PDB file of C-alpha atoms and ligand atoms in Angstrom:
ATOM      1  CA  UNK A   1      11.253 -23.525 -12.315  1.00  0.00           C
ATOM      2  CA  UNK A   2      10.996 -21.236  -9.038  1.00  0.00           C
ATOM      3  CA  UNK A   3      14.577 -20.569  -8.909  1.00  0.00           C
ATOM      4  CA  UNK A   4      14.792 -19.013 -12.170  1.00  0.00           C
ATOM      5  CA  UNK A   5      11.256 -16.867 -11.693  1.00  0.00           C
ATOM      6  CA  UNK A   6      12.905 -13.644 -10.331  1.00  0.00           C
ATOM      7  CA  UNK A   7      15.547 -13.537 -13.114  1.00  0.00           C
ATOM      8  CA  UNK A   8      12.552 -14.433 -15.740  1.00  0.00           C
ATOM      9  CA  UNK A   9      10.079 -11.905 -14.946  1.00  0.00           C
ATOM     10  CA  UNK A  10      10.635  -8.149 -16.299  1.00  0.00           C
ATOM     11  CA  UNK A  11      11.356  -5.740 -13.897  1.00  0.00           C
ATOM     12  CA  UNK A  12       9.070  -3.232 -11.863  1.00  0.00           C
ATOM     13  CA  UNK A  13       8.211  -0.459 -13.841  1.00  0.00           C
ATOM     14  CA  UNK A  14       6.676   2.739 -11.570  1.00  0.00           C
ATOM     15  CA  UNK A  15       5.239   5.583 -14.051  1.00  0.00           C
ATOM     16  CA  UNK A  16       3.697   8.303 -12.285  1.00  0.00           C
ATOM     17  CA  UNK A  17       0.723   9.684 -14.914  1.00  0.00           C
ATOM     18  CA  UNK A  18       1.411  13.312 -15.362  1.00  0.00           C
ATOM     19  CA  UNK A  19      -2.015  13.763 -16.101  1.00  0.00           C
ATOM     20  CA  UNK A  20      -2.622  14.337 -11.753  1.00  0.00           C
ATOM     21  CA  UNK A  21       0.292  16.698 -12.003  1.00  0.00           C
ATOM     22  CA  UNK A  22       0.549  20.330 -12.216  1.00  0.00           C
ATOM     23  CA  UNK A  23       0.280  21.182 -15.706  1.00  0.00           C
ATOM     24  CA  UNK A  24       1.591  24.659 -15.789  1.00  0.00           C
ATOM     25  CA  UNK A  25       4.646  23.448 -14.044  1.00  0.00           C
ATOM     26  CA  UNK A  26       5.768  20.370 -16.290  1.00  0.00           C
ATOM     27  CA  UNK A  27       9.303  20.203 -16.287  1.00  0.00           C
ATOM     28  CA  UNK A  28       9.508  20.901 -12.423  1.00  0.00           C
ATOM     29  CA  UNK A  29       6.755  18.349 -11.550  1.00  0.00           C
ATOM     30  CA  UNK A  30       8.862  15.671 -13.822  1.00  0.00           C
ATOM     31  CA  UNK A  31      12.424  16.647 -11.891  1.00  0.00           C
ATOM     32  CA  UNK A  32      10.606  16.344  -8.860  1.00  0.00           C
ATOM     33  CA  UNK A  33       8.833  12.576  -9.254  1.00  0.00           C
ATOM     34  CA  UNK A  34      12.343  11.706 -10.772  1.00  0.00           C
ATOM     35  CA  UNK A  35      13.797  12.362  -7.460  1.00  0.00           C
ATOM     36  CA  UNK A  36      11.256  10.596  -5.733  1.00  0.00           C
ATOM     37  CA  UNK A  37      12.497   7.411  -7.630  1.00  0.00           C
ATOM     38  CA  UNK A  38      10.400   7.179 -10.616  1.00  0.00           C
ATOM     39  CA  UNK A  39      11.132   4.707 -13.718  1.00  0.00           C
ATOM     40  CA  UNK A  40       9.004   6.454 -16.258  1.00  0.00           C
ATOM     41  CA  UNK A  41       6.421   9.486 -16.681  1.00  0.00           C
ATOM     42  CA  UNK A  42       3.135   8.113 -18.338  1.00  0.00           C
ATOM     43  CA  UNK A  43       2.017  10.652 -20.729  1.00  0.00           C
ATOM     44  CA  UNK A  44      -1.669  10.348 -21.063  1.00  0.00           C
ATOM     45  CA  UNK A  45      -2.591  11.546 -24.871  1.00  0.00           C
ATOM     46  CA  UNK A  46      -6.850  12.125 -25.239  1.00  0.00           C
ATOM     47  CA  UNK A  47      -7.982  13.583 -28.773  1.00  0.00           C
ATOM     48  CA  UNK A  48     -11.807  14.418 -27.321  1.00  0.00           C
ATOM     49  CA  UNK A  49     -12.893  11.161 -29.528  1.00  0.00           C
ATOM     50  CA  UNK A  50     -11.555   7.726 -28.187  1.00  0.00           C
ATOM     51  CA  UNK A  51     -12.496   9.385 -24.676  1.00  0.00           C
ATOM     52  CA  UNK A  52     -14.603  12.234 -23.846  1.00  0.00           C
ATOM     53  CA  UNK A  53     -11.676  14.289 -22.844  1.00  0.00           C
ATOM     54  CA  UNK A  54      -8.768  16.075 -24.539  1.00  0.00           C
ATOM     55  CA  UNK A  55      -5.623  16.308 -22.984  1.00  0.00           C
ATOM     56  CA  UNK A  56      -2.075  16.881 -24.431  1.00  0.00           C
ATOM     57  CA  UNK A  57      -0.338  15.917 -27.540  1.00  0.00           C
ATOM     58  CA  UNK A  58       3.372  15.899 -29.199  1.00  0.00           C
ATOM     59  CA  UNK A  59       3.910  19.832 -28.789  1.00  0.00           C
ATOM     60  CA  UNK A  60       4.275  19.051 -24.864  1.00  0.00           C
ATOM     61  CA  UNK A  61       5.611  16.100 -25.389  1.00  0.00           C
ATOM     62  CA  UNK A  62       8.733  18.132 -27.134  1.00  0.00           C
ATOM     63  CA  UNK A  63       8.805  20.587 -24.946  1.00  0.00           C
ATOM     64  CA  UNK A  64       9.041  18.549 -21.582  1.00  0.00           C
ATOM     65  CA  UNK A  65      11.592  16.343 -23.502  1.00  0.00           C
ATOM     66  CA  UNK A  66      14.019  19.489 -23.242  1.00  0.00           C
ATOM     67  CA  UNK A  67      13.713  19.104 -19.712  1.00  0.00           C
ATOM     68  CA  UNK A  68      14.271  15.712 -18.941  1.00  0.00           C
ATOM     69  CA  UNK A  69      15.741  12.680 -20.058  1.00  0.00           C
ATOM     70  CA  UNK A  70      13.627  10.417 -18.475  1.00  0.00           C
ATOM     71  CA  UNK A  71      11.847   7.441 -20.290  1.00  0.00           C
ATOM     72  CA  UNK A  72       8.079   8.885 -21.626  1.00  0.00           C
ATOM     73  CA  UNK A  73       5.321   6.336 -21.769  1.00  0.00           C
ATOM     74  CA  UNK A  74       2.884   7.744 -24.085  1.00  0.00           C
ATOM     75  CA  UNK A  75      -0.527   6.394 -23.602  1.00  0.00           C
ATOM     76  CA  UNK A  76      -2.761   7.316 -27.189  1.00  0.00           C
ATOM     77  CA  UNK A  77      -6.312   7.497 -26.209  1.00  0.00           C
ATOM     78  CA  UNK A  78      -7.080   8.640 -29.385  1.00  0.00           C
ATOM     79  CA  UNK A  79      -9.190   7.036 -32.673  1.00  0.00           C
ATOM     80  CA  UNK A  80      -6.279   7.385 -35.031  1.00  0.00           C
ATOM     81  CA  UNK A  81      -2.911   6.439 -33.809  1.00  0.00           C
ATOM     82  CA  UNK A  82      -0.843   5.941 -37.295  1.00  0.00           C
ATOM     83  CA  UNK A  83      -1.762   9.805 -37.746  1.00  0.00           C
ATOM     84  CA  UNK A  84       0.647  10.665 -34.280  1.00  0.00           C
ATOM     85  CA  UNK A  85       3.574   8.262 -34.836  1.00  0.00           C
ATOM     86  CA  UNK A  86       6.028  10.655 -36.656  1.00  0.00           C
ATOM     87  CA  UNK A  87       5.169  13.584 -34.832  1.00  0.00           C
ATOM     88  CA  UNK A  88       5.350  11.353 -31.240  1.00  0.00           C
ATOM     89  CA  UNK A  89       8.563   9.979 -33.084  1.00  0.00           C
ATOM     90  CA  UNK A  90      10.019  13.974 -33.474  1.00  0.00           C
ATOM     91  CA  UNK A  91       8.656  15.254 -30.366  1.00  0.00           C
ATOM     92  CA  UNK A  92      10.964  12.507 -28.486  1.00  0.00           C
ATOM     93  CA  UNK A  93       8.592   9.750 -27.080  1.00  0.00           C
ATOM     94  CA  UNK A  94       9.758   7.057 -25.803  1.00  0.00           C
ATOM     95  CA  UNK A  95       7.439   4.306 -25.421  1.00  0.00           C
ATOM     96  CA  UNK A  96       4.121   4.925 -28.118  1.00  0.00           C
ATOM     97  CA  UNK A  97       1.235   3.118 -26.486  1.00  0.00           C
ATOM     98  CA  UNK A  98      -2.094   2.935 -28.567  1.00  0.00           C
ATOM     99  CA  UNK A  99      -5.532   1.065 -28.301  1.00  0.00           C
ATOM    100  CA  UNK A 100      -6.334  -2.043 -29.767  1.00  0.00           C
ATOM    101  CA  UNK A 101      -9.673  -1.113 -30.318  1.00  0.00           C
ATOM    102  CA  UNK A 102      -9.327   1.165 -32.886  1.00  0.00           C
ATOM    103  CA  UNK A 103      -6.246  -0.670 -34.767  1.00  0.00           C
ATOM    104  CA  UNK A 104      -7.832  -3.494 -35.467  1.00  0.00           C
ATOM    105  CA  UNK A 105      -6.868  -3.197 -39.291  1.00  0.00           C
ATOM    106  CA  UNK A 106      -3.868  -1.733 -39.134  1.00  0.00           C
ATOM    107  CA  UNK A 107      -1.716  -3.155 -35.681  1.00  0.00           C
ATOM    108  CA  UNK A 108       0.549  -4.563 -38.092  1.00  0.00           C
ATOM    109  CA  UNK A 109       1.657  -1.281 -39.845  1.00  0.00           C
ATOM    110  CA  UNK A 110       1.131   0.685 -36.946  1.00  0.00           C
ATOM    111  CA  UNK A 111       3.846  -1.912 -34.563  1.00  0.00           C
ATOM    112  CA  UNK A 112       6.221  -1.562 -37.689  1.00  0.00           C
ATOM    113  CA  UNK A 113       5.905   2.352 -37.691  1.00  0.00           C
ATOM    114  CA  UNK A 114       6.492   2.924 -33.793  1.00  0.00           C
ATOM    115  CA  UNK A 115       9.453   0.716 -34.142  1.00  0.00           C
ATOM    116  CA  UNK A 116      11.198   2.292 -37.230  1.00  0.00           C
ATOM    117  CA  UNK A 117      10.917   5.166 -35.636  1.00  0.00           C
ATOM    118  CA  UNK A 118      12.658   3.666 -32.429  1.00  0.00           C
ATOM    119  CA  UNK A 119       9.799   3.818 -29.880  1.00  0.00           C
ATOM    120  CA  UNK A 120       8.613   1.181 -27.824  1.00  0.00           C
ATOM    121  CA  UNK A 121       5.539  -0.500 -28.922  1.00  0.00           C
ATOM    122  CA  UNK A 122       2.615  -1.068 -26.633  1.00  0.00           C
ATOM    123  CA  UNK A 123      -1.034  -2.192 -27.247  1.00  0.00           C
ATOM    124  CA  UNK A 124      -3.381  -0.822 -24.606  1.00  0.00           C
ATOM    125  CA  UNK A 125      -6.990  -2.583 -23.851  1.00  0.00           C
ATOM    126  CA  UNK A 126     -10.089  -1.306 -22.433  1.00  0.00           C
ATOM    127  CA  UNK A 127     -11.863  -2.870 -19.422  1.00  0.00           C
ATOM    128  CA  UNK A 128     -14.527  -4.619 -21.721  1.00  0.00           C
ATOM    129  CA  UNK A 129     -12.190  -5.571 -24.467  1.00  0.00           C
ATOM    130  CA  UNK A 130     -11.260  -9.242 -24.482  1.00  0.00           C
ATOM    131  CA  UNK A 131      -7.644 -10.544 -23.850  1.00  0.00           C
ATOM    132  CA  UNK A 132      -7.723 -12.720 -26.437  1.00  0.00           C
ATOM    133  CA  UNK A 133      -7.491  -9.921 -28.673  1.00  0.00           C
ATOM    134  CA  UNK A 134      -3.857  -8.700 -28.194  1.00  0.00           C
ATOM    135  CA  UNK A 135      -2.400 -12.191 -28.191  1.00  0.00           C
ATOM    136  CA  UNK A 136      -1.872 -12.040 -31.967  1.00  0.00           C
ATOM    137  CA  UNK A 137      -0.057  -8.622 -31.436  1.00  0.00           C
ATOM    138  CA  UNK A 138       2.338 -10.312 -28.793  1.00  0.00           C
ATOM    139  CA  UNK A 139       2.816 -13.596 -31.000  1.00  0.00           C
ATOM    140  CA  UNK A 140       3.334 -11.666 -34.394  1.00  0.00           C
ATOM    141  CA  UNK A 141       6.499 -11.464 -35.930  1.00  0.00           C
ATOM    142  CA  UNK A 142       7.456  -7.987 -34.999  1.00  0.00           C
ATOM    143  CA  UNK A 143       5.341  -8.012 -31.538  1.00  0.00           C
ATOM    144  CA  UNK A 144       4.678  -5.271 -29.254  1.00  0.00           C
ATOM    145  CA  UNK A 145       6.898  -4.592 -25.627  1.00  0.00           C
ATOM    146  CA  UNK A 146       3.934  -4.112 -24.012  1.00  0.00           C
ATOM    147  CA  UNK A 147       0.344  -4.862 -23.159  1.00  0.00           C
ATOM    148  CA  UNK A 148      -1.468  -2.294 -21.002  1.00  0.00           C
ATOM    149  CA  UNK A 149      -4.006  -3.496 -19.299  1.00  0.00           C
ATOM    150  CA  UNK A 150      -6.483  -0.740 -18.364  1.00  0.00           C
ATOM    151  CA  UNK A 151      -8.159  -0.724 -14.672  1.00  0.00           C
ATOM    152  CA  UNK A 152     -10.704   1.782 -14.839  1.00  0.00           C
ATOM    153  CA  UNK A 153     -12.800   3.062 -18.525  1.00  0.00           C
ATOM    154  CA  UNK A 154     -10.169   5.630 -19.758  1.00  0.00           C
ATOM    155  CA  UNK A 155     -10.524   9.358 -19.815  1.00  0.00           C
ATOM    156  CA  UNK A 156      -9.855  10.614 -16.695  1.00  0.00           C
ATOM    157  CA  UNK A 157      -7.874  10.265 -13.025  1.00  0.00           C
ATOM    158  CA  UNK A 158      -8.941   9.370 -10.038  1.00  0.00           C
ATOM    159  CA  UNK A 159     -11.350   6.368 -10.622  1.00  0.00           C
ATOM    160  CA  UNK A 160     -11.894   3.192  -8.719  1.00  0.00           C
ATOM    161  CA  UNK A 161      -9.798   0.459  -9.637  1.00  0.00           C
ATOM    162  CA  UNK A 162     -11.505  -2.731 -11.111  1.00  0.00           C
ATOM    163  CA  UNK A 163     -10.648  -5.849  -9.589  1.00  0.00           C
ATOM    164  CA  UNK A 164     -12.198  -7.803 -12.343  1.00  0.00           C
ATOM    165  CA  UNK A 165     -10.104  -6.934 -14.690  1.00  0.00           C
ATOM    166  CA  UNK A 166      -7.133  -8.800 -12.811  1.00  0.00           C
ATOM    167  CA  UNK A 167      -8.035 -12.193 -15.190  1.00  0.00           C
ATOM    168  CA  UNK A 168      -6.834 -10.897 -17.950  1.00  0.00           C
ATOM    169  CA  UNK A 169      -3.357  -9.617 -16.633  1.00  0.00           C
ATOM    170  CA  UNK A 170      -2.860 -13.137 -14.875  1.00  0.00           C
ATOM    171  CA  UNK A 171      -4.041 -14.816 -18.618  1.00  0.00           C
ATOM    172  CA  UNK A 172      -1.505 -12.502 -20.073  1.00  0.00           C
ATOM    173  CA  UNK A 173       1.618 -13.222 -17.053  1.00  0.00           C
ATOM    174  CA  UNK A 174       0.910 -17.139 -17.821  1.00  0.00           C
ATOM    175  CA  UNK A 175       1.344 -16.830 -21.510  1.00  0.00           C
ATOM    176  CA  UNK A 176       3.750 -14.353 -21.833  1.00  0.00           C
ATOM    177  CA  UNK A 177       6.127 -14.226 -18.551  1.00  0.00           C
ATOM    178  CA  UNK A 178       8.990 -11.954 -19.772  1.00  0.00           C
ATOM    179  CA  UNK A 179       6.321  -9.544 -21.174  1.00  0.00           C
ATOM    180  CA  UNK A 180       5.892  -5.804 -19.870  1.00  0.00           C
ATOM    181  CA  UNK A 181       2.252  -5.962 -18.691  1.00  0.00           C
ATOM    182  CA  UNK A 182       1.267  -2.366 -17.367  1.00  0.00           C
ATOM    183  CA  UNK A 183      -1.839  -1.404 -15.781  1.00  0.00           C
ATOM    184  CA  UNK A 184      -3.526   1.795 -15.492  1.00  0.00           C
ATOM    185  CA  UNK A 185      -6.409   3.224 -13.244  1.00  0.00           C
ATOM    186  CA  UNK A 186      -6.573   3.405  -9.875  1.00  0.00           C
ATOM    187  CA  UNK A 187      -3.762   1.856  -8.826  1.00  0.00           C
ATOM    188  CA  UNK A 188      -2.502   2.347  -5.471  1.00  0.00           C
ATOM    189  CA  UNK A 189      -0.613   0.695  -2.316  1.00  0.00           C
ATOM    190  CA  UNK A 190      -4.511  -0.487  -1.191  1.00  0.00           C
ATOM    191  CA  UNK A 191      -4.070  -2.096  -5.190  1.00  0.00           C
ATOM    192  CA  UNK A 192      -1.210  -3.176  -6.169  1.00  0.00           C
ATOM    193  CA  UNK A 193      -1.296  -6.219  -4.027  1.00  0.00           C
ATOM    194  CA  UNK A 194      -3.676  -7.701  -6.365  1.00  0.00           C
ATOM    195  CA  UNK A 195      -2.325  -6.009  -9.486  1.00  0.00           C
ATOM    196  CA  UNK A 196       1.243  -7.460  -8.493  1.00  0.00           C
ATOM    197  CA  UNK A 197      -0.414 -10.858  -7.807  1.00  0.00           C
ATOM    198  CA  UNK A 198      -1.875 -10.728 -11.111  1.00  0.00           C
ATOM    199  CA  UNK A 199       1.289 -10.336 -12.745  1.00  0.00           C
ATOM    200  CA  UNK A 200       1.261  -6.841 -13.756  1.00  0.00           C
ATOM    201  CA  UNK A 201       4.985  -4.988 -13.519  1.00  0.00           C
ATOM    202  CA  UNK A 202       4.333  -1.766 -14.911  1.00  0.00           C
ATOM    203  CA  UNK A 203       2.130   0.558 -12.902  1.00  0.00           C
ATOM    204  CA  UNK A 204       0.827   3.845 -13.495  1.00  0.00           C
ATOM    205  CA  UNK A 205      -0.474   5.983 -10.927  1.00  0.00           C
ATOM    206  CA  UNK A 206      -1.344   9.218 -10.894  1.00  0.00           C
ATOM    207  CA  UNK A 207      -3.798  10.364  -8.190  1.00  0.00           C
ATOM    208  CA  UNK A 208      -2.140   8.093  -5.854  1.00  0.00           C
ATOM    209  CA  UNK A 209       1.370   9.566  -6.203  1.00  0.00           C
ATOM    210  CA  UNK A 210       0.638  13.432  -6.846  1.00  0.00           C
ATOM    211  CA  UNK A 211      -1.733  13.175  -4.343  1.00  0.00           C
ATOM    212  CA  UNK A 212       0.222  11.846  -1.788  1.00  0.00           C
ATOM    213  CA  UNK A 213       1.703  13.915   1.343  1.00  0.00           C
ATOM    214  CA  UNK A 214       5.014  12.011   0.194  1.00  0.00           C
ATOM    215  CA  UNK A 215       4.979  10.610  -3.266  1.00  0.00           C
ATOM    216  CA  UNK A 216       8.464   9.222  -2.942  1.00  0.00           C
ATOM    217  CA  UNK A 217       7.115   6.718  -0.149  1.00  0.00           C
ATOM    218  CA  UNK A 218       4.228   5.716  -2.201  1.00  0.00           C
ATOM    219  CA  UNK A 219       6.234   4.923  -5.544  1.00  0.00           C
ATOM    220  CA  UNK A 220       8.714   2.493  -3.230  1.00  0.00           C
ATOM    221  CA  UNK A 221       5.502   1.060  -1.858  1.00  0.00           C
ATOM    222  CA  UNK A 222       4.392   0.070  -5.449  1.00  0.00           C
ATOM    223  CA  UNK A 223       7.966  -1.103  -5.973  1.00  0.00           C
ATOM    224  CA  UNK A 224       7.677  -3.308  -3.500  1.00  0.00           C
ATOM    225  CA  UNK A 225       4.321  -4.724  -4.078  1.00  0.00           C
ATOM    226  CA  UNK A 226       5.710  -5.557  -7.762  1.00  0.00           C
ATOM    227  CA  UNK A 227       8.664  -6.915  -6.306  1.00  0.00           C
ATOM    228  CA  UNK A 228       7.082  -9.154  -3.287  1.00  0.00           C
ATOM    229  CA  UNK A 229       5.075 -10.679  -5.975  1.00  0.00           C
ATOM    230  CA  UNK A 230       7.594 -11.489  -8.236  1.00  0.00           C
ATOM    231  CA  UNK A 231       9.833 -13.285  -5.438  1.00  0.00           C
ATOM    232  CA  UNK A 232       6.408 -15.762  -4.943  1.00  0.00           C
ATOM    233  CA  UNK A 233       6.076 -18.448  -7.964  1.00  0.00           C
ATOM    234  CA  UNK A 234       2.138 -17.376  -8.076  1.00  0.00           C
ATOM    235  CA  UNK A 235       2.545 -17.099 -11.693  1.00  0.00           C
ATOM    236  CA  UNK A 236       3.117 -20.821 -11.891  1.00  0.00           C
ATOM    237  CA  UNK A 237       0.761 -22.305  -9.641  1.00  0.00           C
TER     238      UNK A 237
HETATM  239  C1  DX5 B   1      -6.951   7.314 -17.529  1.00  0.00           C
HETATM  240  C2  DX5 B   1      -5.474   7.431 -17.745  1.00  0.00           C
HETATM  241  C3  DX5 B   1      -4.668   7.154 -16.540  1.00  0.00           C
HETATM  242  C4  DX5 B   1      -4.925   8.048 -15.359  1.00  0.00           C
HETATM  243  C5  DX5 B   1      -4.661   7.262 -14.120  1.00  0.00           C
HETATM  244  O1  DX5 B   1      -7.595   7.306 -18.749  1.00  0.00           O
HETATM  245  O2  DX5 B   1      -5.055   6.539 -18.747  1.00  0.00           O
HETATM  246  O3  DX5 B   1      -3.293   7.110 -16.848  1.00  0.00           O
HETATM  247  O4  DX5 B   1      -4.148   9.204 -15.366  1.00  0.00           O
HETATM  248  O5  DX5 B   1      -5.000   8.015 -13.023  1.00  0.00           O
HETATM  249  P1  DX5 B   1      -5.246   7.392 -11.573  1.00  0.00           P
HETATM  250  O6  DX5 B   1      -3.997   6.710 -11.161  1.00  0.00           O
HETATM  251  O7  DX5 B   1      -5.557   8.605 -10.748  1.00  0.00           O
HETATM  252  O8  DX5 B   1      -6.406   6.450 -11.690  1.00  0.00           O
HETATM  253 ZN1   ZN B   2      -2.854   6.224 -19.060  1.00  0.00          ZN
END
């Protein structure tokens, strides 16, 4: 089973969050972490409700898109995700990313929308939130492409990453091993060793990369804690 492990296991994933970028200076600041070898750009979408902070929504999503081609991971930190899908869909997101707490109803619907309208599907879950309550999203019919497994309580940069949320990405790597498990919040190269370990592959950073003297050198770094992980059969001990 070893042997096959590196082919099995999805790729790293490295998506600077644009929310620790320069705001006034979008399309530069995305040219720029592109050149410094990012995968995607994590768009981090707050509505002032889900979290107690409001951030950016499809108009900047449109407008960066006539910048750049790159792949946009839009995180929805907001209470009513059906409500953005078309606009997300026009504005020319990529991946549409929203919370399982508030879709508890509706996940069904809301997966079939994101996909019609040819986005990726992702189900994000807060620190307290159980695993067990995305597997049904990931088993379903028309499942998600992937589970984001948040690090710190979301609503803002620059927190401390929680180690004991690391269970449920390892509960969700042995279940699901070709799955795109991201994780979000404090994530770091003093992190992603355990993050890695866990079985995460796609990792969002923002203070760590924007703040760094060279953000290029931290984004391999987090390549390469993804990818010394993956070369290990941890997920199969
Ligand atoms: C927090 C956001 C994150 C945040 C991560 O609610 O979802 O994407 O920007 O920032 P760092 O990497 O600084 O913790
Ligand atoms: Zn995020």
């Amino acid at each position: 089973m070893a042997q096959n492990l590196e082919v099995k296991v999805p790729r790293a994933k490295i998506a600077p969050s644009m929310l620790s970028s320069d705001f006034s200076n979008l399309a530069s600041e995305a040219k720029f972490i592109e050149e410094c070898g990012a995968d995607w750009l994590h768009m981090d979408v707050m509505d002032g409700h889900f979290v107690p902070n409001l951030t950016i929504g499809a108009p900047v999503i449109k407008s960066l898109r006539k910048h750049t081609k790159m792949y946009m991971d839009c995180h929805l930190m907001v209470t009513n995700p059906m409500d953005y899908v078309d606009e997300f869909v026009k504005a020319g997101a990529s991946g549409f990313t929203f919370h399982v707490e508030v879709a508890k109803d509706n996940w069904q619907e809301l997966i079939h929308k994101i996909k019609a309208g040819g986005m990726r599907a992702g189900v994000a879950l807060r620190p307290g939130t159980p695993v067990e309550e995305v597997f049904p999203l990931v088993e379903s019919q028309e499942p998600v492409d992937m589970v984001l497994v948040m690090t710190v309580e979301p609503g803002f940069g620059g927190q401390s990453f929680m180690p004991e949320t690391m269970p449920k990405v390892n509960a969700l790597r042995r279940k699901f091993p070709l799955l795109d498990i991201e994780v979000d919040g404090g994530l770091a190269p003093a992190t992603i060793k355990q993050a890695a370990e866990a079985g995460a592959n796609c990792i969002v950073a923002g203070s760590a990369v924007f703040g760094a003297k060279d953000p290029a050198e931290v984004i391999a770094t987090l390549r390469q804690g993804v990818d010394a992980a993956q070369t290990s059969s941890i997920f199969f001990k």
